[in-house]
Amino acid sequence: MNAPVGQPVVLVHGSRTSRTMWRRQVAALEAAGHRPLAIDLPGHGSRRGESFTVDRALHVIDGAVDELGGSALVVGLSLGGYLGIGYAGRHPTKVRGLVAASCSTDPDTWLTDAWLTVARWIGRRGDSGAALNQRMVDLFLQEDAARDVAAGGFALDVMGDMLTGMRATRPLDDLARIPCPVWIVNGRWDHFRAQERTFVRAAPDGRLVVIRDATHLVSLVKPVAFTRVVLEAADEVGRAEA
């Protein structure tokens, strides 16, 4: 059997965060000989001045894939997972494999409306929800994870545009168009895993991975277990191409 070769990997962050949330995964992928590229989505991190739309976000992902040679393993968490599914559905020949984490609930439901209502209420607070956001980070993340996720700043004013845009996506339809391996990854206690088996069945080559004792931010709360999934995906993609 041929040894796996180093893989190009595009990492797509969750809402309100930035590419810095992937620091541990980037380091592990580089140490294993892969070529990771963590990006900032419109309205986030270094792109805070840009408005968020799904089309603009997919364009940024496409640019990163092209920068790495025209095809890549795509890894996304939450918002990034949904966008990874959407990108692979539109560009199936450019995605070698997809790790879609914390995104196993259809976004076109009343729950999204509820989140949008809450986001608008938070946005009307004097600090746009900065204090509340910091309390949540301090409560749910260890110090090193909190430091990584905060390093690129928080996009506190993007939630309205993001939730409105995501309601128009159709991840189950996109999954059906993706021929490459798709790893659906969820933390055991993730509130977004309600339809995970439906999502796995929608993909021609779908696999389900549930990480014990993890919540929604699985890559941050269980970085070793999550990174192992990403490395195994990169190695499998490499063996298939060798």
PDB file of C-alpha atoms in Angstrom:
ATOM      1  CA  MET A   1       0.000   0.000   0.000  1.00  0.00           C
ATOM      2  CA  ASN A   2       1.293   3.451  -0.925  1.00  0.00           C
ATOM      3  CA  ALA A   3       1.941   5.878   1.905  1.00  0.00           C
ATOM      4  CA  PRO A   4      -0.421   8.865   2.154  1.00  0.00           C
ATOM      5  CA  VAL A   5       0.880  12.148   0.773  1.00  0.00           C
ATOM      6  CA  GLY A   6       0.607  15.571   2.366  1.00  0.00           C
ATOM      7  CA  GLN A   7      -2.811  17.048   1.738  1.00  0.00           C
ATOM      8  CA  PRO A   8      -4.013  20.610   1.188  1.00  0.00           C
ATOM      9  CA  VAL A   9      -6.584  21.374   3.892  1.00  0.00           C
ATOM     10  CA  VAL A  10      -8.889  24.408   4.076  1.00  0.00           C
ATOM     11  CA  LEU A  11     -10.300  25.144   7.544  1.00  0.00           C
ATOM     12  CA  VAL A  12     -13.492  27.203   7.857  1.00  0.00           C
ATOM     13  CA  HIS A  13     -14.366  28.695  11.252  1.00  0.00           C
ATOM     14  CA  GLY A  14     -17.687  29.103  13.048  1.00  0.00           C
ATOM     15  CA  SER A  15     -19.783  32.234  13.394  1.00  0.00           C
ATOM     16  CA  ARG A  16     -18.395  35.228  15.310  1.00  0.00           C
ATOM     17  CA  THR A  17     -14.912  33.666  15.512  1.00  0.00           C
ATOM     18  CA  SER A  18     -12.014  33.682  13.046  1.00  0.00           C
ATOM     19  CA  ARG A  19      -9.250  31.560  11.573  1.00  0.00           C
ATOM     20  CA  THR A  20      -7.354  31.688  14.878  1.00  0.00           C
ATOM     21  CA  MET A  21      -9.714  29.084  16.367  1.00  0.00           C
ATOM     22  CA  TRP A  22      -7.873  26.487  14.250  1.00  0.00           C
ATOM     23  CA  ARG A  23      -4.374  27.085  15.695  1.00  0.00           C
ATOM     24  CA  ARG A  24      -4.056  23.609  17.219  1.00  0.00           C
ATOM     25  CA  GLN A  25      -5.318  21.861  14.099  1.00  0.00           C
ATOM     26  CA  VAL A  26      -3.048  23.917  11.841  1.00  0.00           C
ATOM     27  CA  ALA A  27      -0.019  23.017  13.959  1.00  0.00           C
ATOM     28  CA  ALA A  28      -0.892  19.318  13.990  1.00  0.00           C
ATOM     29  CA  LEU A  29      -1.530  19.216  10.243  1.00  0.00           C
ATOM     30  CA  GLU A  30       1.758  20.971   9.486  1.00  0.00           C
ATOM     31  CA  ALA A  31       3.612  18.590  11.797  1.00  0.00           C
ATOM     32  CA  ALA A  32       2.101  15.665   9.872  1.00  0.00           C
ATOM     33  CA  GLY A  33       3.306  17.079   6.542  1.00  0.00           C
ATOM     34  CA  HIS A  34      -0.015  18.463   5.299  1.00  0.00           C
ATOM     35  CA  ARG A  35      -0.680  21.977   3.950  1.00  0.00           C
ATOM     36  CA  PRO A  36      -3.394  23.674   6.017  1.00  0.00           C
ATOM     37  CA  LEU A  37      -4.905  27.062   5.275  1.00  0.00           C
ATOM     38  CA  ALA A  38      -7.316  28.571   7.815  1.00  0.00           C
ATOM     39  CA  ILE A  39      -9.411  31.394   6.382  1.00  0.00           C
ATOM     40  CA  ASP A  40     -11.469  34.322   7.642  1.00  0.00           C
ATOM     41  CA  LEU A  41     -15.034  34.503   6.354  1.00  0.00           C
ATOM     42  CA  PRO A  42     -16.621  37.815   5.331  1.00  0.00           C
ATOM     43  CA  GLY A  43     -17.540  39.850   8.388  1.00  0.00           C
ATOM     44  CA  HIS A  44     -15.046  37.967  10.585  1.00  0.00           C
ATOM     45  CA  GLY A  45     -11.425  38.351  11.665  1.00  0.00           C
ATOM     46  CA  SER A  46      -9.381  40.222   9.074  1.00  0.00           C
ATOM     47  CA  ARG A  47     -12.555  40.672   6.981  1.00  0.00           C
ATOM     48  CA  ARG A  48     -14.562  42.419   9.679  1.00  0.00           C
ATOM     49  CA  GLY A  49     -15.304  45.342   7.360  1.00  0.00           C
ATOM     50  CA  GLU A  50     -17.110  43.126   4.848  1.00  0.00           C
ATOM     51  CA  SER A  51     -20.773  42.180   4.974  1.00  0.00           C
ATOM     52  CA  PHE A  52     -21.602  38.492   5.204  1.00  0.00           C
ATOM     53  CA  THR A  53     -23.455  36.628   2.482  1.00  0.00           C
ATOM     54  CA  VAL A  54     -23.362  32.928   1.683  1.00  0.00           C
ATOM     55  CA  ASP A  55     -22.142  33.601  -1.858  1.00  0.00           C
ATOM     56  CA  ARG A  56     -19.278  35.789  -0.617  1.00  0.00           C
ATOM     57  CA  ALA A  57     -18.338  33.160   1.945  1.00  0.00           C
ATOM     58  CA  LEU A  58     -18.271  30.410  -0.682  1.00  0.00           C
ATOM     59  CA  HIS A  59     -16.150  32.648  -2.903  1.00  0.00           C
ATOM     60  CA  VAL A  60     -13.592  33.014  -0.085  1.00  0.00           C
ATOM     61  CA  ILE A  61     -13.486  29.230   0.363  1.00  0.00           C
ATOM     62  CA  ASP A  62     -13.032  28.787  -3.378  1.00  0.00           C
ATOM     63  CA  GLY A  63     -10.134  31.221  -3.364  1.00  0.00           C
ATOM     64  CA  ALA A  64      -8.437  29.260  -0.588  1.00  0.00           C
ATOM     65  CA  VAL A  65      -8.887  25.968  -2.439  1.00  0.00           C
ATOM     66  CA  ASP A  66      -7.407  27.506  -5.568  1.00  0.00           C
ATOM     67  CA  GLU A  67      -4.506  28.901  -3.551  1.00  0.00           C
ATOM     68  CA  LEU A  68      -3.695  25.342  -2.439  1.00  0.00           C
ATOM     69  CA  GLY A  69      -3.728  23.962  -5.967  1.00  0.00           C
ATOM     70  CA  GLY A  70      -7.381  23.612  -6.956  1.00  0.00           C
ATOM     71  CA  SER A  71      -8.611  20.825  -4.684  1.00  0.00           C
ATOM     72  CA  ALA A  72      -8.466  20.193  -0.948  1.00  0.00           C
ATOM     73  CA  LEU A  73      -9.846  18.495   2.111  1.00  0.00           C
ATOM     74  CA  VAL A  74     -12.338  20.995   3.549  1.00  0.00           C
ATOM     75  CA  VAL A  75     -12.898  21.149   7.312  1.00  0.00           C
ATOM     76  CA  GLY A  76     -15.619  23.323   8.843  1.00  0.00           C
ATOM     77  CA  LEU A  77     -17.241  23.849  12.239  1.00  0.00           C
ATOM     78  CA  SER A  78     -20.828  25.044  12.749  1.00  0.00           C
ATOM     79  CA  LEU A  79     -21.248  27.895  10.230  1.00  0.00           C
ATOM     80  CA  GLY A  80     -18.052  26.664   8.578  1.00  0.00           C
ATOM     81  CA  GLY A  81     -19.459  23.140   8.397  1.00  0.00           C
ATOM     82  CA  TYR A  82     -22.635  24.288   6.663  1.00  0.00           C
ATOM     83  CA  LEU A  83     -20.577  26.376   4.250  1.00  0.00           C
ATOM     84  CA  GLY A  84     -18.256  23.439   3.609  1.00  0.00           C
ATOM     85  CA  ILE A  85     -21.268  21.326   2.678  1.00  0.00           C
ATOM     86  CA  GLY A  86     -22.561  24.088   0.416  1.00  0.00           C
ATOM     87  CA  TYR A  87     -19.170  24.549  -1.225  1.00  0.00           C
ATOM     88  CA  ALA A  88     -18.701  20.828  -1.864  1.00  0.00           C
ATOM     89  CA  GLY A  89     -22.210  20.620  -3.290  1.00  0.00           C
ATOM     90  CA  ARG A  90     -21.403  23.389  -5.775  1.00  0.00           C
ATOM     91  CA  HIS A  91     -17.830  22.281  -6.517  1.00  0.00           C
ATOM     92  CA  PRO A  92     -17.702  18.500  -6.002  1.00  0.00           C
ATOM     93  CA  THR A  93     -14.584  18.035  -8.136  1.00  0.00           C
ATOM     94  CA  LYS A  94     -12.608  20.511  -5.995  1.00  0.00           C
ATOM     95  CA  VAL A  95     -13.220  18.799  -2.644  1.00  0.00           C
ATOM     96  CA  ARG A  96     -11.185  15.664  -1.875  1.00  0.00           C
ATOM     97  CA  GLY A  97     -12.961  15.066   1.420  1.00  0.00           C
ATOM     98  CA  LEU A  98     -15.193  17.003   3.792  1.00  0.00           C
ATOM     99  CA  VAL A  99     -15.217  17.162   7.591  1.00  0.00           C
ATOM    100  CA  ALA A 100     -18.459  18.887   8.577  1.00  0.00           C
ATOM    101  CA  ALA A 101     -18.645  19.392  12.334  1.00  0.00           C
ATOM    102  CA  SER A 102     -21.434  20.701  14.558  1.00  0.00           C
ATOM    103  CA  CYS A 103     -23.854  21.317  11.689  1.00  0.00           C
ATOM    104  CA  SER A 104     -26.360  18.461  11.655  1.00  0.00           C
ATOM    105  CA  THR A 105     -29.639  20.368  11.886  1.00  0.00           C
ATOM    106  CA  ASP A 106     -31.488  21.853   8.908  1.00  0.00           C
ATOM    107  CA  PRO A 107     -31.040  25.644   9.195  1.00  0.00           C
ATOM    108  CA  ASP A 108     -34.411  26.396   7.581  1.00  0.00           C
ATOM    109  CA  THR A 109     -36.560  25.873  10.691  1.00  0.00           C
ATOM    110  CA  TRP A 110     -38.307  27.892  13.388  1.00  0.00           C
ATOM    111  CA  LEU A 111     -35.180  27.429  15.503  1.00  0.00           C
ATOM    112  CA  THR A 112     -33.268  29.731  13.179  1.00  0.00           C
ATOM    113  CA  ASP A 113     -35.993  32.347  13.601  1.00  0.00           C
ATOM    114  CA  ALA A 114     -35.632  31.996  17.364  1.00  0.00           C
ATOM    115  CA  TRP A 115     -31.841  32.443  17.147  1.00  0.00           C
ATOM    116  CA  LEU A 116     -32.370  35.480  14.908  1.00  0.00           C
ATOM    117  CA  THR A 117     -34.727  37.052  17.437  1.00  0.00           C
ATOM    118  CA  VAL A 118     -32.208  36.492  20.231  1.00  0.00           C
ATOM    119  CA  ALA A 119     -29.340  37.819  18.076  1.00  0.00           C
ATOM    120  CA  ARG A 120     -31.263  41.020  17.335  1.00  0.00           C
ATOM    121  CA  TRP A 121     -32.038  41.498  21.031  1.00  0.00           C
ATOM    122  CA  ILE A 122     -28.380  41.012  21.930  1.00  0.00           C
ATOM    123  CA  GLY A 123     -27.334  43.377  19.163  1.00  0.00           C
ATOM    124  CA  ARG A 124     -29.422  46.155  20.709  1.00  0.00           C
ATOM    125  CA  ARG A 125     -27.416  45.989  23.924  1.00  0.00           C
ATOM    126  CA  GLY A 126     -24.976  48.832  24.445  1.00  0.00           C
ATOM    127  CA  ASP A 127     -21.928  46.622  23.959  1.00  0.00           C
ATOM    128  CA  SER A 128     -23.490  44.561  21.133  1.00  0.00           C
ATOM    129  CA  GLY A 129     -23.293  41.532  23.414  1.00  0.00           C
ATOM    130  CA  ALA A 130     -19.530  41.679  24.027  1.00  0.00           C
ATOM    131  CA  ALA A 131     -19.800  41.043  27.773  1.00  0.00           C
ATOM    132  CA  LEU A 132     -22.222  38.160  27.297  1.00  0.00           C
ATOM    133  CA  ASN A 133     -20.007  36.654  24.610  1.00  0.00           C
ATOM    134  CA  GLN A 134     -16.958  36.859  26.893  1.00  0.00           C
ATOM    135  CA  ARG A 135     -18.837  35.206  29.760  1.00  0.00           C
ATOM    136  CA  MET A 136     -19.795  32.318  27.493  1.00  0.00           C
ATOM    137  CA  VAL A 137     -16.187  31.905  26.333  1.00  0.00           C
ATOM    138  CA  ASP A 138     -14.924  31.917  29.910  1.00  0.00           C
ATOM    139  CA  LEU A 139     -17.590  29.453  31.017  1.00  0.00           C
ATOM    140  CA  PHE A 140     -17.260  26.831  28.299  1.00  0.00           C
ATOM    141  CA  LEU A 141     -13.641  26.935  27.120  1.00  0.00           C
ATOM    142  CA  GLN A 142     -10.325  26.171  28.754  1.00  0.00           C
ATOM    143  CA  GLU A 143      -7.794  28.997  28.908  1.00  0.00           C
ATOM    144  CA  ASP A 144      -5.768  27.994  25.831  1.00  0.00           C
ATOM    145  CA  ALA A 145      -8.874  27.428  23.718  1.00  0.00           C
ATOM    146  CA  ALA A 146     -10.354  30.730  24.878  1.00  0.00           C
ATOM    147  CA  ARG A 147      -7.109  32.477  23.941  1.00  0.00           C
ATOM    148  CA  ASP A 148      -7.101  30.956  20.445  1.00  0.00           C
ATOM    149  CA  VAL A 149     -10.736  31.720  19.715  1.00  0.00           C
ATOM    150  CA  ALA A 150     -10.367  35.324  20.923  1.00  0.00           C
ATOM    151  CA  ALA A 151      -7.111  36.074  19.089  1.00  0.00           C
ATOM    152  CA  GLY A 152      -8.806  37.168  15.887  1.00  0.00           C
ATOM    153  CA  GLY A 153     -11.532  39.166  17.641  1.00  0.00           C
ATOM    154  CA  PHE A 154     -15.248  38.470  17.763  1.00  0.00           C
ATOM    155  CA  ALA A 155     -17.691  39.421  15.005  1.00  0.00           C
ATOM    156  CA  LEU A 156     -20.624  40.427  17.203  1.00  0.00           C
ATOM    157  CA  ASP A 157     -22.585  42.254  14.503  1.00  0.00           C
ATOM    158  CA  VAL A 158     -22.692  39.492  11.882  1.00  0.00           C
ATOM    159  CA  MET A 159     -25.366  37.232  13.341  1.00  0.00           C
ATOM    160  CA  GLY A 160     -28.378  38.786  11.638  1.00  0.00           C
ATOM    161  CA  ASP A 161     -26.928  38.577   8.130  1.00  0.00           C
ATOM    162  CA  MET A 162     -25.500  35.125   8.814  1.00  0.00           C
ATOM    163  CA  LEU A 163     -28.716  33.564  10.119  1.00  0.00           C
ATOM    164  CA  THR A 164     -30.802  35.135   7.358  1.00  0.00           C
ATOM    165  CA  GLY A 165     -28.406  33.865   4.701  1.00  0.00           C
ATOM    166  CA  MET A 166     -28.151  30.371   6.127  1.00  0.00           C
ATOM    167  CA  ARG A 167     -31.926  29.892   6.065  1.00  0.00           C
ATOM    168  CA  ALA A 168     -31.710  29.766   2.274  1.00  0.00           C
ATOM    169  CA  THR A 169     -29.155  26.934   2.211  1.00  0.00           C
ATOM    170  CA  ARG A 170     -30.137  23.319   1.565  1.00  0.00           C
ATOM    171  CA  PRO A 171     -27.450  21.126   3.148  1.00  0.00           C
ATOM    172  CA  LEU A 172     -29.259  17.818   2.581  1.00  0.00           C
ATOM    173  CA  ASP A 173     -29.569  18.529  -1.137  1.00  0.00           C
ATOM    174  CA  ASP A 174     -25.908  19.570  -1.256  1.00  0.00           C
ATOM    175  CA  LEU A 175     -24.780  16.428   0.567  1.00  0.00           C
ATOM    176  CA  ALA A 176     -26.488  14.269  -2.055  1.00  0.00           C
ATOM    177  CA  ARG A 177     -24.236  15.833  -4.711  1.00  0.00           C
ATOM    178  CA  ILE A 178     -20.941  15.178  -2.908  1.00  0.00           C
ATOM    179  CA  PRO A 179     -19.135  12.025  -4.116  1.00  0.00           C
ATOM    180  CA  CYS A 180     -16.101  12.299  -1.816  1.00  0.00           C
ATOM    181  CA  PRO A 181     -15.979  10.979   1.771  1.00  0.00           C
ATOM    182  CA  VAL A 182     -17.938  13.141   4.211  1.00  0.00           C
ATOM    183  CA  TRP A 183     -17.242  12.940   7.938  1.00  0.00           C
ATOM    184  CA  ILE A 184     -20.172  14.277   9.980  1.00  0.00           C
ATOM    185  CA  VAL A 185     -18.603  15.085  13.360  1.00  0.00           C
ATOM    186  CA  ASN A 186     -20.507  16.083  16.486  1.00  0.00           C
ATOM    187  CA  GLY A 187     -19.854  16.436  20.167  1.00  0.00           C
ATOM    188  CA  ARG A 188     -21.945  14.104  22.306  1.00  0.00           C
ATOM    189  CA  TRP A 189     -23.714  17.075  23.931  1.00  0.00           C
ATOM    190  CA  ASP A 190     -24.088  19.236  20.826  1.00  0.00           C
ATOM    191  CA  HIS A 191     -27.562  20.751  20.438  1.00  0.00           C
ATOM    192  CA  PHE A 192     -27.024  20.821  16.649  1.00  0.00           C
ATOM    193  CA  ARG A 193     -26.835  17.037  16.193  1.00  0.00           C
ATOM    194  CA  ALA A 194     -30.597  16.416  16.059  1.00  0.00           C
ATOM    195  CA  GLN A 195     -30.561  15.245  12.415  1.00  0.00           C
ATOM    196  CA  GLU A 196     -27.078  13.769  12.232  1.00  0.00           C
ATOM    197  CA  ARG A 197     -28.177  10.377  10.875  1.00  0.00           C
ATOM    198  CA  THR A 198     -30.287  12.069   8.208  1.00  0.00           C
ATOM    199  CA  PHE A 199     -27.243  14.112   7.191  1.00  0.00           C
ATOM    200  CA  VAL A 200     -25.041  10.998   7.043  1.00  0.00           C
ATOM    201  CA  ARG A 201     -27.577   9.128   4.923  1.00  0.00           C
ATOM    202  CA  ALA A 202     -27.861  12.065   2.516  1.00  0.00           C
ATOM    203  CA  ALA A 203     -24.182  11.789   1.548  1.00  0.00           C
ATOM    204  CA  PRO A 204     -23.215   8.951  -0.826  1.00  0.00           C
ATOM    205  CA  ASP A 205     -20.125   8.286   1.330  1.00  0.00           C
ATOM    206  CA  GLY A 206     -21.151   9.658   4.714  1.00  0.00           C
ATOM    207  CA  ARG A 207     -19.591   8.636   8.037  1.00  0.00           C
ATOM    208  CA  LEU A 208     -20.685   9.650  11.533  1.00  0.00           C
ATOM    209  CA  VAL A 209     -18.210  10.484  14.302  1.00  0.00           C
ATOM    210  CA  VAL A 210     -19.478  11.391  17.782  1.00  0.00           C
ATOM    211  CA  ILE A 211     -16.846  12.706  20.199  1.00  0.00           C
ATOM    212  CA  ARG A 212     -17.430  11.849  23.834  1.00  0.00           C
ATOM    213  CA  ASP A 213     -17.917  14.561  26.454  1.00  0.00           C
ATOM    214  CA  ALA A 214     -17.837  17.302  23.811  1.00  0.00           C
ATOM    215  CA  THR A 215     -20.254  20.164  23.215  1.00  0.00           C
ATOM    216  CA  HIS A 216     -20.932  22.286  20.139  1.00  0.00           C
ATOM    217  CA  LEU A 217     -17.436  23.768  19.902  1.00  0.00           C
ATOM    218  CA  VAL A 218     -15.977  20.296  19.561  1.00  0.00           C
ATOM    219  CA  SER A 219     -12.662  21.331  17.988  1.00  0.00           C
ATOM    220  CA  LEU A 220     -11.979  23.638  20.935  1.00  0.00           C
ATOM    221  CA  VAL A 221     -13.287  21.604  23.859  1.00  0.00           C
ATOM    222  CA  LYS A 222     -11.832  18.282  22.634  1.00  0.00           C
ATOM    223  CA  PRO A 223      -8.992  19.374  20.346  1.00  0.00           C
ATOM    224  CA  VAL A 224      -7.004  16.134  20.485  1.00  0.00           C
ATOM    225  CA  ALA A 225      -9.960  13.905  19.571  1.00  0.00           C
ATOM    226  CA  PHE A 226     -11.147  16.287  16.871  1.00  0.00           C
ATOM    227  CA  THR A 227      -7.689  16.733  15.383  1.00  0.00           C
ATOM    228  CA  ARG A 228      -7.319  12.959  15.224  1.00  0.00           C
ATOM    229  CA  VAL A 229     -10.436  12.814  13.020  1.00  0.00           C
ATOM    230  CA  VAL A 230      -9.020  15.489  10.715  1.00  0.00           C
ATOM    231  CA  LEU A 231      -5.640  13.772  10.448  1.00  0.00           C
ATOM    232  CA  GLU A 232      -7.272  10.415   9.710  1.00  0.00           C
ATOM    233  CA  ALA A 233      -9.414  12.060   7.030  1.00  0.00           C
ATOM    234  CA  ALA A 234      -6.343  13.664   5.448  1.00  0.00           C
ATOM    235  CA  ASP A 235      -4.508  10.329   5.489  1.00  0.00           C
ATOM    236  CA  GLU A 236      -7.459   8.479   3.931  1.00  0.00           C
ATOM    237  CA  VAL A 237      -7.763  11.047   1.179  1.00  0.00           C
ATOM    238  CA  GLY A 238      -4.033  10.737   0.567  1.00  0.00           C
ATOM    239  CA  ARG A 239      -4.169   6.942   0.313  1.00  0.00           C
ATOM    240  CA  ALA A 240      -7.047   7.157  -2.163  1.00  0.00           C
ATOM    241  CA  GLU A 241      -5.007   9.446  -4.418  1.00  0.00           C
ATOM    242  CA  ALA A 242      -1.642   7.742  -4.075  1.00  0.00           C
TER     243      ALA A 242
END
